[in-house]
Amino acid sequence: MSKRDYYEILGIERNATQDQIKRAFRSKARHLHPDNQDSGDESAFKELAAAYEVLSDEQKRSLYDRYGHDGLTGASGGFDGVDFGAFSDLSEIFSQFFGGGGGGRSGFRRSSVERGADLKYDLQLDFLEAVFGTEKKVTIKHLEDCTVCSGSGASPGSGPVKCATCTGMGQIRQTTQTFLGHFTQVLTCPNCNGEGTRIEKACTNCKGRGQVRKSREIDIKIPAGIDSGARVRLPNAGDHGRRGGPPGDVYVVIAVSEDSTFIREGSTIHIKQPISYSMAALGGEVLVPTVEGPKAIKIAAGIQSGTTITMRDQGVPHLSNQTRRGDQIVHVQVETPSRLSSEEKKLFEKLAELRGESLTAAKPEKVVKPVKEEEAQAAAAGAEPKAPEPAEKTEQSSKPREHNNKSARKSKGKKKSKEKDNASIIDKLADFFGARDAADE
Ligand SMILES: [Zn+2]
Ligand SMILES: [Zn+2]
């Protein structure tokens, strides 16, 4: 392959000064640079760069002047072997093309492998799935290498070409001359962003990105006792890394649906259990729903509405230690009959008589309801420190009954401290039960 004369390539006289050589190179380089849409010419640019490398170096120039191209054999293997340290003003030219102040100065090296991105996946679980754990199949959409171009991003057959600017190194060296001497900086090649290659014809499958988003089904094991907000990590299920980089992870973020029967508080389950007034007075046994199905518990005679009964180890398994389980707290609610047959009414009246309970207020001529309620509340408040006395409660209407619940709960000394801790859950329970009561009516 015959080589053109270097002076001719640069368009200068043989006796041109270094300044003239530099100016000629700069104006031609702008014109021929491959990124110049109008006049870019990669091979011509390579030729120009090779010419400049020789003529800008006095030693190489004199060899060339005396022996022509042959005089340089061994001194330089052509453009591909060019040491860009020689081009002190090259980055300046590039910055004009790329509009940046010496683009790539950030030191961001894209040529190194990149780890794929982590992904988030939201997973909704039923209440019982979260309690006992489950296995789920989820569909994750992540980035994988394009199979058409094997991740190169170049159309098959075309292949990525070596970047002309950095000769595939991904970096250029910039030497700055100061009064202290030469300083050389290594910059990311602005032409290929450090890739070292450029895509001539983009792969149509991935539009030159080298990666495509694909759906993959993944089986997830959800441990028993998981709760809302917990994250399950699926290692290496995230986006695949570029250039063979390691894949990212998927974080499955758990949300647990509320249940109409059970209220969960960590590993504790709360439940409302209505019992009849007869059972409250006489005691007995009742079937209570648990996460494992209904189970019988004993109701002590004389139990008050609002009393809690703890069912040991009937709660949620501990996430950290699956052999341990929380408790289920049963909140007993005594239901007062709202409609009585005449026979039932007679029996109640008889019962009241037996117990010496008065069914009328002290002043019969002024039977005003609010007075009655006030008295009832006062009675309930007064009864607080004492042991609950059923005799005082029989004549209460439905409204003070709620008040009575509270006093009964407070009178339950051994539960007191625990319930204090559960202030928030009590509010939640109140809302929950209130809503249920409203729905029942
Ligand atoms: Zn592709
Ligand atoms: Zn490059």
PDB file of C-alpha atoms in Angstrom, residues 57 79 99 107 131 174 221 248 362 377 401 422 441:
ATOM      1  CA  ASP A  57       8.228  15.340  16.270  1.00  0.00           C
ATOM      2  CA  PHE A  79      -1.770   5.105  13.215  1.00  0.00           C
ATOM      3  CA  GLY A  99     -19.211  20.755  23.363  1.00  0.00           C
ATOM      4  CA  GLY A 107     -12.883   9.535  35.070  1.00  0.00           C
ATOM      5  CA  VAL A 131     -48.559 -16.451  58.798  1.00  0.00           C
ATOM      6  CA  GLN A 174      -3.722  14.663  27.233  1.00  0.00           C
ATOM      7  CA  LYS A 221     -40.060 -19.145  49.133  1.00  0.00           C
ATOM      8  CA  GLY A 248     -28.052  -7.270  40.219  1.00  0.00           C
ATOM      9  CA  ALA A 362     -84.848   6.834  92.601  1.00  0.00           C
ATOM     10  CA  GLN A 377     -71.578   6.383  84.337  1.00  0.00           C
ATOM     11  CA  ARG A 401     -71.966  -0.626  78.275  1.00  0.00           C
ATOM     12  CA  ASN A 422     -50.737  -2.198  73.386  1.00  0.00           C
ATOM     13  CA  GLU A 441     -76.856  -3.520  63.332  1.00  0.00           C
TER      14      GLU A 441
END
